């Protein structure tokens, strides 16, 4: 055939559009199920535990090290301009604006997102979702909705913990090891980090990332082929897609928030 | 791409109803005893991609009977169950369960109907993070407001019925395949449904648990006044408990009757399936061009 | 019930930790704590050019921060910049003839408003205007003036 490659491209495009459509329909059904978690808050607690509490260690440790590296690297650059006093500003702004929300989202996608995809995919493969449906229980409301809101709620808290621990790590390296003035570190930080511009925007970012990461994870699981191979492929896709979308959305959000 | 001429199946004349012409036709019979029919399927067509799974299928399931639908693997038996329970939609035709058109119901109506249906999945489909007791209690907790003591008694009764009261604290991964299916059966009857659908209940079972399941299905059907739909390709076990047998292949019903009638049926299709002959109308070879033609082609796989 | 209870406790602890982190970021890292400070009193000052002085830039005296810029606006009749400054409560002895300069911290740093006390016994009060001001140094202007002077000398 003459336009084979063109047709193949078209097929890929149509397939992607179709998946996107299904993903949005799923999101709508998930969000409409919000009544379920009001009726059974226990479901939500269990998911905040799964996504939030179980990600705490990796988020905390990563935050500490990222903060320490920022302190170290920032110090060497700033020292060249005699501006070591601004170390606190640099560490805090990078963490609160960017690294906190973004790195946390990537970590959660790897730690909790993949687990969500595999769990849902396996439930589908072992007919547990159909089983629920046959018991007249909506699996979207019962299984997906609590996981979704658990992820969305846990993400900003995790990002805040990441940033706070990171600032502490930067303080430890900058003030404790490299001898930056204690008072200058905090006062400069306080005068330059804006509550609305930086902190609120960071929280908004991580809320959006929470939606993105859990949505992708749940959709990949729910849409996976009900075989061992299908579930493993979906799990990989869940992490890869979530990482790419988080970084892309981060660019757009940054442009919108700090663009003027 | 056109193998039409070499497709052995298209050349075979299909025997449609094993009941001879002088018996009353199915259609007539179902009208005569409409209230007696729990599930009625009319003109059902379903295709998956290019493949036609069902083509204008008509089928009735009488109340209180054990009706078996048999056919070779891939003949769409499980799909039929999914259609009856409204999990998927047909391309044409309609299915009525207890007078309600399954695919015209809204979600709430469908869920109301499903509370009166139990389904036993091939894998059992137990919730893996709940114990046996909690699995059986799940539909009760979901749809009723029973006090805990009554709920406990009910669950234990259901488990007793399948002989697994002692296994109530085990997790699904600690159960054997047969036990898991029996727990799933207890869960399926938890809400005292109108009918139970069994999806391949005998596959992969050792002879002992197979015997247990065969006996259980019949007992439950008669003791609780259920209607059972059984989908299977295990001829002997199925024939031993079914009141009514349908054999489907190629999207059509090729035989219908009681086990005894089918055993006496002389058509090539029925004989091949019932007796497990390696070759017959259903060919050993998957449709393909002649071997020499395939050998001559170069470059292709 | 034990397991459920444990989960609830852990989730509770997690949420407390998360909100503590947010609180820490808000109060300790960002300027929220200073922002809400509506105490003190306001002074105004007029400049021909404020450079890159911004809202919340610091106002210092003798190098110590004593307040911040609250508002920078343009006066369309005089073509001047009007800067509203909030001075911390307690710093109530700023002489009337105080001099206000727009300074830059370091070569590349932020600009801030530096106050140099005069000798008057009268003190500025809420709503008063600082009369003596010195505009920001604009690097291009300085270079231009320097070159002009050089050209004049040699010519």
XYZ file of C-alpha atoms in Angstrom, chain B residues 120-277:
158
model
C -18.890 -17.602 40.057
C -15.814 -16.537 38.144
C -13.240 -18.931 36.796
C -10.611 -17.595 39.162
C -13.008 -17.152 42.067
C -12.375 -13.386 41.991
C -12.088 -13.209 45.786
C -10.817 -9.927 47.178
C -7.245 -10.833 48.025
C -6.820 -8.540 51.005
C -9.865 -9.840 52.877
C -10.271 -13.095 54.786
C -12.693 -15.785 53.678
C -15.214 -14.572 56.238
C -14.927 -10.946 55.116
C -15.214 -11.952 51.475
C -18.510 -13.706 52.086
C -19.680 -10.881 54.338
C -18.802 -8.278 51.725
C -22.031 -8.260 49.689
C -24.069 -8.431 52.906
C -22.278 -5.455 54.433
C -22.635 -3.681 51.127
C -26.327 -4.113 50.532
C -27.912 -4.812 53.891
C -27.954 -3.248 57.307
C -27.820 -6.411 59.355
C -26.692 -6.286 62.978
C -23.213 -7.837 63.360
C -24.415 -10.947 65.211
C -26.970 -11.800 62.530
C -24.480 -11.090 59.779
C -21.988 -13.436 61.415
C -24.570 -16.211 61.628
C -25.563 -15.734 57.992
C -21.971 -15.813 56.780
C -21.236 -18.941 58.815
C -24.345 -20.592 57.383
C -23.250 -19.817 53.828
C -19.772 -21.113 54.560
C -21.258 -24.218 56.152
C -23.220 -24.827 52.965
C -19.984 -25.075 51.004
C -18.220 -26.913 53.821
C -15.647 -24.237 54.597
C -16.836 -22.849 57.925
C -13.501 -23.878 59.400
C -11.521 -21.900 56.851
C -13.118 -18.568 57.687
C -9.950 -16.867 58.914
C -7.768 -17.852 55.970
C -6.753 -15.429 53.255
C -7.547 -16.247 49.615
C -3.905 -16.985 48.813
C -3.928 -19.711 51.456
C -6.757 -21.573 49.720
C -6.521 -24.225 47.057
C -8.214 -23.528 43.733
C -11.211 -25.689 44.596
C -11.598 -24.106 48.021
C -11.396 -20.631 46.518
C -14.206 -21.531 44.151
C -16.332 -22.835 46.977
C -15.757 -19.623 48.968
C -16.697 -17.641 45.881
C -19.821 -19.768 45.650
C -20.687 -18.984 49.268
C -20.236 -15.298 48.445
C -22.382 -15.626 45.316
C -25.284 -17.053 47.340
C -24.828 -14.612 50.233
C -27.659 -12.380 49.078
C -29.941 -15.356 48.269
C -30.019 -14.600 44.564
C -32.526 -15.659 41.949
C -29.900 -17.274 39.786
C -26.245 -18.156 39.749
C -24.003 -18.085 36.742
C -21.044 -20.426 36.755
C -18.124 -19.632 34.486
C -16.151 -22.824 33.818
C -16.489 -24.124 37.375
C -14.693 -27.402 36.651
C -11.565 -26.303 34.803
C -8.321 -27.076 36.519
C -9.893 -28.985 39.392
C -8.682 -32.294 40.772
C -11.262 -35.089 40.600
C -12.218 -34.748 44.251
C -12.940 -31.024 44.255
C -14.576 -31.443 40.865
C -16.945 -33.988 42.380
C -17.626 -31.672 45.306
C -18.447 -28.790 43.005
C -20.709 -30.919 40.818
C -22.658 -32.063 43.842
C -22.769 -28.557 45.333
C -24.133 -26.936 42.219
C -26.996 -29.402 42.024
C -27.713 -29.277 45.763
C -27.733 -25.495 45.927
C -29.967 -25.302 42.897
C -32.562 -27.645 44.351
C -32.339 -26.655 48.013
C -32.517 -22.878 47.501
C -34.793 -22.904 44.456
C -32.165 -21.228 42.339
C -31.788 -21.128 38.618
C -28.309 -22.064 37.501
C -26.556 -21.249 34.265
C -23.458 -23.264 33.771
C -20.877 -22.585 31.134
C -18.405 -25.355 30.620
C -16.629 -27.624 28.217
C -16.342 -30.541 30.610
C -18.911 -32.747 28.960
C -19.255 -35.567 31.450
C -19.577 -33.488 34.636
C -21.868 -30.999 32.999
C -24.138 -33.626 31.504
C -24.423 -35.323 34.892
C -26.151 -32.349 36.557
C -27.759 -30.314 33.783
C -31.482 -30.397 33.046
C -31.032 -28.664 29.767
C -28.008 -28.485 27.483
C -27.123 -26.034 24.760
C -24.115 -26.614 22.536
C -22.833 -23.515 20.790
C -20.147 -23.171 18.154
C -19.488 -20.654 15.444
C -21.827 -18.191 17.117
C -24.854 -20.434 16.758
C -26.661 -23.031 18.774
C -25.890 -26.321 17.132
C -27.753 -28.531 19.541
C -30.273 -28.244 22.367
C -31.895 -30.866 24.534
C -31.646 -32.877 27.702
C -28.390 -34.753 28.299
C -30.093 -37.957 27.220
C -31.312 -36.384 23.980
C -27.871 -35.086 23.173
C -26.296 -38.413 23.953
C -28.586 -39.925 21.343
C -27.988 -37.168 18.815
C -26.307 -38.443 15.672
C -25.187 -35.186 14.070
C -21.470 -34.966 13.354
C -21.009 -31.726 15.310
C -22.646 -32.971 18.458
C -20.859 -36.298 18.301
C -17.485 -34.672 17.853
C -17.986 -32.359 20.804
C -19.679 -34.822 23.154
C -17.265 -37.638 22.422
C -14.157 -35.503 22.122
C -13.134 -36.734 18.662
